[in-house]
Amino acid sequence: TLGDAIARTMRMLGYNVLHPMGWDAFGLPAENAAIQRGADPNVWTRENIENMERQVRLMGTGYDWSREIATCDPEYYRWNQWLFLRLYERGLAYKREAPVNWCPNDQTVLANEQVIDGRCWRCDHAVERRNLSQWFLKITQYAERLLGDLEKLEGWPERTRAMQRNWIGRSEGTQFSFGVENSEERISVFTTRVDTVFGVTYLAVAPEHPVVEKIVTNKHRSAVREFAESLKSRSELERTSLMEKQGVFTGAHALNPLSNERIPIWVTNYVLAEYGTGAVMGVPAHDERDFDFARKRGLPVAQVIIAPGTDVQAPLQAAYVEDGRLIASGDFTGMSSARARKAITDRLAALGLGEAQINYRFRDWLVSRQRYWGTPIPIVYCEQCGEAAVPDDQLPVLLPQNVPITGEGSPLARDPAFTNTACPQCGGPARRESDTMDTFFESSWYYLRYLDPHNARAPWNPEKARHWMAVDQYIGGAEHAVLHLLYSRFFYKFFHDQGWVFGADEPFTRLFHQGMVLYNGEKMSKSRGNVVGIDQTAETNGVDAMRLFLLYVTPPEDTSDWTDEGISGRVRFVNRVWRACEPFFDRARSTDVRAIPRVDTPEEKALVRAVHVAAKSAIDETLSRRFHYNATIAKLDEYVNALTALEQSKPDSAAVHYAVHALPLVIAPFAPHIAEELWERMGHTASVHLERCIEPSAEALAVDEITLVVQVNGKIRARVQAAPGITEDEALKLAMEQTGVQAQLDGKEVRKRIYVPDKLLNLVVG
RNA sequence: GGGAUGAUGGUGGAAUCGGUAGACACAGCAGACUUAAAAUUUGCUGCUUGAAAGAGCGUCCGGGUUCGAGUCCCGGUCAUCCCACCA
């Protein structure tokens, strides 16, 4: 509804608006329906699209249906496969074994972005860690650009940019290695606080770290294994948030490369295998986690940083994590933390042991799924040639029909008709990849397909992208901040690098997050059984009243609550509009809506003004990209209230004629049905939606009289009516006549006067 | 722990630049119309005080800047969202 009101207003302002609609149709809901009711996902999805499209059309949304797309259509997903192969050719899609998120309920792996607080974004089931060989997209190669270009996205909400910044999680530090005593092994660590390196009293290593097996002493081997096993059975959720810091000694020691101190190596549960190097230097004096762990394990605390201005210290009661000045740090003693970080990194680099390093918290995007209802990944595995791409001329790799879906294991893997194929290189027997793509793959580029939806030779024509892109106004929920909106930026930058799109390398110039719609304070969902029957509500209240209500309850970025009482105000409004116009139906085209009528009385003048105030509000809210149509609709209320009132007393007034005939034009973007009906009944033959909107006129917006606020010492003491443009002296004269003002002045001297023309006069007295 | 955003009547909200706080609507109350109800319509509706005119208070709390603060600054509380044993 919001997008439609924007598109309609822009169109009536004379812009060429592309307002398309498509269906993100692959994904788990269809597959789950198949499991639960034995439905064919294909049929189920088509039925859903049909029903949703019917409802969207019912709401009077003016999409360009000739550009409609559905991602489950082979016409669409063949280009998914095509794009996947381009990424593959350029090394941006790769298969690798790695610890990944596994949802045991949905029986598939998930991207990190799809794990919310350790749970599956779809079914809320706790996610497990598994080592699996999976397809990834190298989004981390674009980390720096994805992060840096956030600054350029001034049309995006700050919170979304902050979320992406958080998610990318850049951190600058130093990576360097410790030698292991009596071993050739070295253990690399990453730290942002290399200035604390002389305070290292132990090394902490993740249990999965490959070095563990190599360095653990026989005496400690069984304890370490037992510890690692005990962690394996726990979900990531338990490991991170619910468990205390634990650890076991490996029996091995490392050597601090700068101090040559001998330090114990521990395996701990609080070091993550996937971040940084999987190993951390333990500095209890200057890191809260390390302090906590050292205390539990009786490890020494060695302070090497002191707060500026202090010198000797009692034993630390808590970690001192601030920057400061180095002590007991060899050559570096006395330096500030900032200087020391650079100097120590340089020294480590000179020794060939390390270097400055930038780490990102986010990982490559895991795109393969062990599910049926998605785009097949166009790769085959040949016994002779290994992994091979499906050639472009064999696309699309069609998703087979009538595959049994049980919810156990990958459906495609069990379908020999699908998996058995010939190797595109040697022609020998080969097996197709049975995983499908994450649905976010499709949704990362669909906006480009809208430009060229029926192109059979390419996903889109670059010249069309040159003409239309980037998207001027993107509307979507905030829940996609680190999913769809990040992936799309990545894809678009890739397309830009390939020369498939031009100009800015960002797909969405302006982004607006629309709030959710609640029903009586509850989230609408099928599982709660409280989805408002659109058909039924439309039946009782009318579509235009629904549209108006959705825009009116709350500013569009906020969560709105659908209440059955609330909509009655809009139903009344629509009825009032009709009643106000009804008497004019038979007086066809009696008024030129482009000519502002001459009026005599203040009431008539006020009505003409109300028309222009409302028209201006719609335009201002649109062009300012604020979209607070709730304020615009309030002004429509005032417009119609003024019209109804004057129609009672002076039904033949030129102002009433004007206001009646202008009304369809002003409400057209918000209540398109009644607007069209009224327009026709007033004798117009062409659609109101092809008209230009009413251009706000300064003359019509001008007022004859203003209310001047008179303050004494900043407190309001009187309000006086005056003509606009009144001079300060005249205003003062008027003000002094007011008894309330005189009482406050009480003969005191006016020290200062502040005059805001046509608004306010403030008298400051001693 | 870090980050972002917010807090205005019984309710949703308005006040876009520092200049009339509460527009507009919902709910409520009282009246008109009606046999009655619905619909429609008129009036009232931030709090305290007052018969009224009016006066005082009032935008989460405490400070500050300013002639003037819902709006700007500092400190705090609470709420929502994001990240988080990220080294």
PDB file of N, CA, C and O in Angstrom, chain A residues 719-759:
ATOM      1  N   ARG A 719      -2.570  36.263  22.427  1.00  0.00           N
ATOM      2  CA  ARG A 719      -2.522  35.952  20.995  1.00  0.00           C
ATOM      3  C   ARG A 719      -3.337  37.017  20.295  1.00  0.00           C
ATOM      4  O   ARG A 719      -4.460  37.324  20.727  1.00  0.00           O
ATOM      5  N   VAL A 720      -2.801  37.620  19.243  1.00  0.00           N
ATOM      6  CA  VAL A 720      -3.552  38.645  18.524  1.00  0.00           C
ATOM      7  C   VAL A 720      -3.653  38.272  17.062  1.00  0.00           C
ATOM      8  O   VAL A 720      -2.742  37.694  16.479  1.00  0.00           O
ATOM      9  N   GLN A 721      -4.805  38.621  16.476  1.00  0.00           N
ATOM     10  CA  GLN A 721      -5.010  38.411  15.049  1.00  0.00           C
ATOM     11  C   GLN A 721      -4.430  39.602  14.302  1.00  0.00           C
ATOM     12  O   GLN A 721      -4.596  40.749  14.734  1.00  0.00           O
ATOM     13  N   ALA A 722      -3.776  39.348  13.204  1.00  0.00           N
ATOM     14  CA  ALA A 722      -3.180  40.448  12.455  1.00  0.00           C
ATOM     15  C   ALA A 722      -3.051  40.041  10.998  1.00  0.00           C
ATOM     16  O   ALA A 722      -3.165  38.878  10.651  1.00  0.00           O
ATOM     17  N   ALA A 723      -2.825  41.052  10.173  1.00  0.00           N
ATOM     18  CA  ALA A 723      -2.614  40.771   8.748  1.00  0.00           C
ATOM     19  C   ALA A 723      -1.196  40.264   8.558  1.00  0.00           C
ATOM     20  O   ALA A 723      -0.287  40.685   9.258  1.00  0.00           O
ATOM     21  N   PRO A 724      -1.002  39.351   7.606  1.00  0.00           N
ATOM     22  CA  PRO A 724       0.358  38.863   7.348  1.00  0.00           C
ATOM     23  C   PRO A 724       1.266  40.016   6.929  1.00  0.00           C
ATOM     24  O   PRO A 724       0.807  40.965   6.290  1.00  0.00           O
ATOM     25  N   GLY A 725       2.509  39.938   7.299  1.00  0.00           N
ATOM     26  CA  GLY A 725       3.465  40.964   6.921  1.00  0.00           C
ATOM     27  C   GLY A 725       3.464  42.171   7.843  1.00  0.00           C
ATOM     28  O   GLY A 725       4.086  43.186   7.566  1.00  0.00           O
ATOM     29  N   ILE A 726       2.790  42.057   8.947  1.00  0.00           N
ATOM     30  CA  ILE A 726       2.732  43.145   9.917  1.00  0.00           C
ATOM     31  C   ILE A 726       4.149  43.484  10.411  1.00  0.00           C
ATOM     32  O   ILE A 726       4.987  42.604  10.580  1.00  0.00           O
ATOM     33  N   THR A 727       4.410  44.795  10.568  1.00  0.00           N
ATOM     34  CA  THR A 727       5.751  45.198  10.993  1.00  0.00           C
ATOM     35  C   THR A 727       5.912  45.019  12.495  1.00  0.00           C
ATOM     36  O   THR A 727       4.940  44.873  13.232  1.00  0.00           O
ATOM     37  N   GLU A 728       7.144  45.058  12.936  1.00  0.00           N
ATOM     38  CA  GLU A 728       7.431  44.858  14.348  1.00  0.00           C
ATOM     39  C   GLU A 728       6.777  45.956  15.189  1.00  0.00           C
ATOM     40  O   GLU A 728       6.218  45.690  16.247  1.00  0.00           O
ATOM     41  N   ASP A 729       6.838  47.187  14.682  1.00  0.00           N
ATOM     42  CA  ASP A 729       6.266  48.297  15.441  1.00  0.00           C
ATOM     43  C   ASP A 729       4.756  48.155  15.582  1.00  0.00           C
ATOM     44  O   ASP A 729       4.190  48.370  16.655  1.00  0.00           O
ATOM     45  N   GLU A 730       4.123  47.775  14.478  1.00  0.00           N
ATOM     46  CA  GLU A 730       2.678  47.566  14.540  1.00  0.00           C
ATOM     47  C   GLU A 730       2.334  46.436  15.504  1.00  0.00           C
ATOM     48  O   GLU A 730       1.381  46.517  16.273  1.00  0.00           O
ATOM     49  N   ALA A 731       3.146  45.403  15.425  1.00  0.00           N
ATOM     50  CA  ALA A 731       2.922  44.249  16.299  1.00  0.00           C
ATOM     51  C   ALA A 731       3.074  44.664  17.759  1.00  0.00           C
ATOM     52  O   ALA A 731       2.284  44.280  18.620  1.00  0.00           O
ATOM     53  N   LEU A 732       4.069  45.449  18.034  1.00  0.00           N
ATOM     54  CA  LEU A 732       4.307  45.913  19.406  1.00  0.00           C
ATOM     55  C   LEU A 732       3.118  46.734  19.892  1.00  0.00           C
ATOM     56  O   LEU A 732       2.642  46.563  21.021  1.00  0.00           O
ATOM     57  N   LYS A 733       2.620  47.574  19.004  1.00  0.00           N
ATOM     58  CA  LYS A 733       1.493  48.422  19.357  1.00  0.00           C
ATOM     59  C   LYS A 733       0.284  47.545  19.723  1.00  0.00           C
ATOM     60  O   LYS A 733      -0.363  47.741  20.751  1.00  0.00           O
ATOM     61  N   LEU A 734       0.028  46.569  18.875  1.00  0.00           N
ATOM     62  CA  LEU A 734      -1.084  45.649  19.141  1.00  0.00           C
ATOM     63  C   LEU A 734      -0.884  44.919  20.468  1.00  0.00           C
ATOM     64  O   LEU A 734      -1.809  44.765  21.257  1.00  0.00           O
ATOM     65  N   ALA A 735       0.340  44.473  20.685  1.00  0.00           N
ATOM     66  CA  ALA A 735       0.652  43.685  21.883  1.00  0.00           C
ATOM     67  C   ALA A 735       0.407  44.493  23.137  1.00  0.00           C
ATOM     68  O   ALA A 735      -0.140  43.993  24.128  1.00  0.00           O
ATOM     69  N   MET A 736       0.795  45.781  23.084  1.00  0.00           N
ATOM     70  CA  MET A 736       0.689  46.599  24.278  1.00  0.00           C
ATOM     71  C   MET A 736      -0.759  46.875  24.656  1.00  0.00           C
ATOM     72  O   MET A 736      -1.055  47.238  25.781  1.00  0.00           O
ATOM     73  N   GLU A 737      -1.658  46.656  23.686  1.00  0.00           N
ATOM     74  CA  GLU A 737      -3.071  46.875  23.994  1.00  0.00           C
ATOM     75  C   GLU A 737      -3.676  45.723  24.777  1.00  0.00           C
ATOM     76  O   GLU A 737      -4.769  45.821  25.313  1.00  0.00           O
ATOM     77  N   GLN A 738      -2.973  44.614  24.806  1.00  0.00           N
ATOM     78  CA  GLN A 738      -3.522  43.427  25.475  1.00  0.00           C
ATOM     79  C   GLN A 738      -3.387  43.546  26.985  1.00  0.00           C
ATOM     80  O   GLN A 738      -2.307  43.815  27.500  1.00  0.00           O
ATOM     81  N   THR A 739      -4.497  43.289  27.658  1.00  0.00           N
ATOM     82  CA  THR A 739      -4.468  43.433  29.118  1.00  0.00           C
ATOM     83  C   THR A 739      -3.497  42.442  29.756  1.00  0.00           C
ATOM     84  O   THR A 739      -2.783  42.782  30.688  1.00  0.00           O
ATOM     85  N   GLY A 740      -3.490  41.225  29.252  1.00  0.00           N
ATOM     86  CA  GLY A 740      -2.600  40.213  29.814  1.00  0.00           C
ATOM     87  C   GLY A 740      -1.142  40.635  29.719  1.00  0.00           C
ATOM     88  O   GLY A 740      -0.342  40.360  30.611  1.00  0.00           O
ATOM     89  N   VAL A 741      -0.811  41.305  28.637  1.00  0.00           N
ATOM     90  CA  VAL A 741       0.566  41.748  28.433  1.00  0.00           C
ATOM     91  C   VAL A 741       0.870  42.900  29.375  1.00  0.00           C
ATOM     92  O   VAL A 741       1.912  42.927  30.044  1.00  0.00           O
ATOM     93  N   GLN A 742      -0.063  43.851  29.454  1.00  0.00           N
ATOM     94  CA  GLN A 742       0.131  45.008  30.336  1.00  0.00           C
ATOM     95  C   GLN A 742       0.360  44.573  31.769  1.00  0.00           C
ATOM     96  O   GLN A 742       1.268  45.056  32.443  1.00  0.00           O
ATOM     97  N   ALA A 743      -0.445  43.602  32.202  1.00  0.00           N
ATOM     98  CA  ALA A 743      -0.322  43.133  33.586  1.00  0.00           C
ATOM     99  C   ALA A 743       1.077  42.609  33.853  1.00  0.00           C
ATOM    100  O   ALA A 743       1.652  42.823  34.918  1.00  0.00           O
ATOM    101  N   GLN A 744       1.644  41.905  32.873  1.00  0.00           N
ATOM    102  CA  GLN A 744       2.970  41.335  33.056  1.00  0.00           C
ATOM    103  C   GLN A 744       4.067  42.398  33.011  1.00  0.00           C
ATOM    104  O   GLN A 744       5.055  42.312  33.734  1.00  0.00           O
ATOM    105  N   LEU A 745       3.869  43.379  32.145  1.00  0.00           N
ATOM    106  CA  LEU A 745       4.893  44.420  32.032  1.00  0.00           C
ATOM    107  C   LEU A 745       4.913  45.291  33.281  1.00  0.00           C
ATOM    108  O   LEU A 745       5.979  45.559  33.835  1.00  0.00           O
ATOM    109  N   ASP A 746       3.727  45.708  33.693  1.00  0.00           N
ATOM    110  CA  ASP A 746       3.561  46.412  34.955  1.00  0.00           C
ATOM    111  C   ASP A 746       4.580  47.535  35.097  1.00  0.00           C
ATOM    112  O   ASP A 746       5.266  47.654  36.109  1.00  0.00           O
ATOM    113  N   GLY A 747       4.714  48.310  34.033  1.00  0.00           N
ATOM    114  CA  GLY A 747       5.588  49.469  34.101  1.00  0.00           C
ATOM    115  C   GLY A 747       7.062  49.169  33.990  1.00  0.00           C
ATOM    116  O   GLY A 747       7.900  50.064  33.961  1.00  0.00           O
ATOM    117  N   LYS A 748       7.422  47.856  33.910  1.00  0.00           N
ATOM    118  CA  LYS A 748       8.843  47.518  33.810  1.00  0.00           C
ATOM    119  C   LYS A 748       9.378  47.836  32.422  1.00  0.00           C
ATOM    120  O   LYS A 748       8.630  47.858  31.445  1.00  0.00           O
ATOM    121  N   GLU A 749      10.659  48.031  32.358  1.00  0.00           N
ATOM    122  CA  GLU A 749      11.284  48.426  31.109  1.00  0.00           C
ATOM    123  C   GLU A 749      11.486  47.203  30.198  1.00  0.00           C
ATOM    124  O   GLU A 749      11.936  46.155  30.660  1.00  0.00           O
ATOM    125  N   VAL A 750      11.137  47.353  28.937  1.00  0.00           N
ATOM    126  CA  VAL A 750      11.382  46.274  27.980  1.00  0.00           C
ATOM    127  C   VAL A 750      12.840  46.363  27.531  1.00  0.00           C
ATOM    128  O   VAL A 750      13.250  47.318  26.877  1.00  0.00           O
ATOM    129  N   ARG A 751      13.627  45.368  27.925  1.00  0.00           N
ATOM    130  CA  ARG A 751      15.065  45.409  27.634  1.00  0.00           C
ATOM    131  C   ARG A 751      15.380  44.933  26.223  1.00  0.00           C
ATOM    132  O   ARG A 751      16.356  45.321  25.623  1.00  0.00           O
ATOM    133  N   LYS A 752      14.531  44.032  25.754  1.00  0.00           N
ATOM    134  CA  LYS A 752      14.863  43.402  24.489  1.00  0.00           C
ATOM    135  C   LYS A 752      13.575  42.902  23.842  1.00  0.00           C
ATOM    136  O   LYS A 752      12.637  42.526  24.545  1.00  0.00           O
ATOM    137  N   ARG A 753      13.558  42.961  22.517  1.00  0.00           N
ATOM    138  CA  ARG A 753      12.405  42.459  21.789  1.00  0.00           C
ATOM    139  C   ARG A 753      12.875  41.433  20.775  1.00  0.00           C
ATOM    140  O   ARG A 753      13.849  41.670  20.068  1.00  0.00           O
ATOM    141  N   ILE A 754      12.190  40.299  20.727  1.00  0.00           N
ATOM    142  CA  ILE A 754      12.460  39.340  19.649  1.00  0.00           C
ATOM    143  C   ILE A 754      11.210  39.250  18.810  1.00  0.00           C
ATOM    144  O   ILE A 754      10.130  38.978  19.333  1.00  0.00           O
ATOM    145  N   TYR A 755      11.383  39.498  17.517  1.00  0.00           N
ATOM    146  CA  TYR A 755      10.236  39.455  16.625  1.00  0.00           C
ATOM    147  C   TYR A 755      10.464  38.437  15.522  1.00  0.00           C
ATOM    148  O   TYR A 755      11.435  38.524  14.767  1.00  0.00           O
ATOM    149  N   VAL A 756       9.606  37.443  15.488  1.00  0.00           N
ATOM    150  CA  VAL A 756       9.621  36.483  14.389  1.00  0.00           C
ATOM    151  C   VAL A 756       8.424  36.820  13.507  1.00  0.00           C
ATOM    152  O   VAL A 756       7.289  36.650  13.946  1.00  0.00           O
ATOM    153  N   PRO A 757       8.670  37.351  12.306  1.00  0.00           N
ATOM    154  CA  PRO A 757       7.569  37.864  11.480  1.00  0.00           C
ATOM    155  C   PRO A 757       6.433  36.861  11.326  1.00  0.00           C
ATOM    156  O   PRO A 757       6.671  35.678  11.102  1.00  0.00           O
ATOM    157  N   ASP A 758       5.227  37.356  11.482  1.00  0.00           N
ATOM    158  CA  ASP A 758       3.996  36.577  11.320  1.00  0.00           C
ATOM    159  C   ASP A 758       3.858  35.435  12.331  1.00  0.00           C
ATOM    160  O   ASP A 758       2.980  34.587  12.182  1.00  0.00           O
ATOM    161  N   LYS A 759       4.730  35.420  13.326  1.00  0.00           N
ATOM    162  CA  LYS A 759       4.655  34.305  14.258  1.00  0.00           C
ATOM    163  C   LYS A 759       4.582  34.764  15.694  1.00  0.00           C
ATOM    164  O   LYS A 759       3.669  34.415  16.423  1.00  0.00           O
TER     165      LYS A 759
END
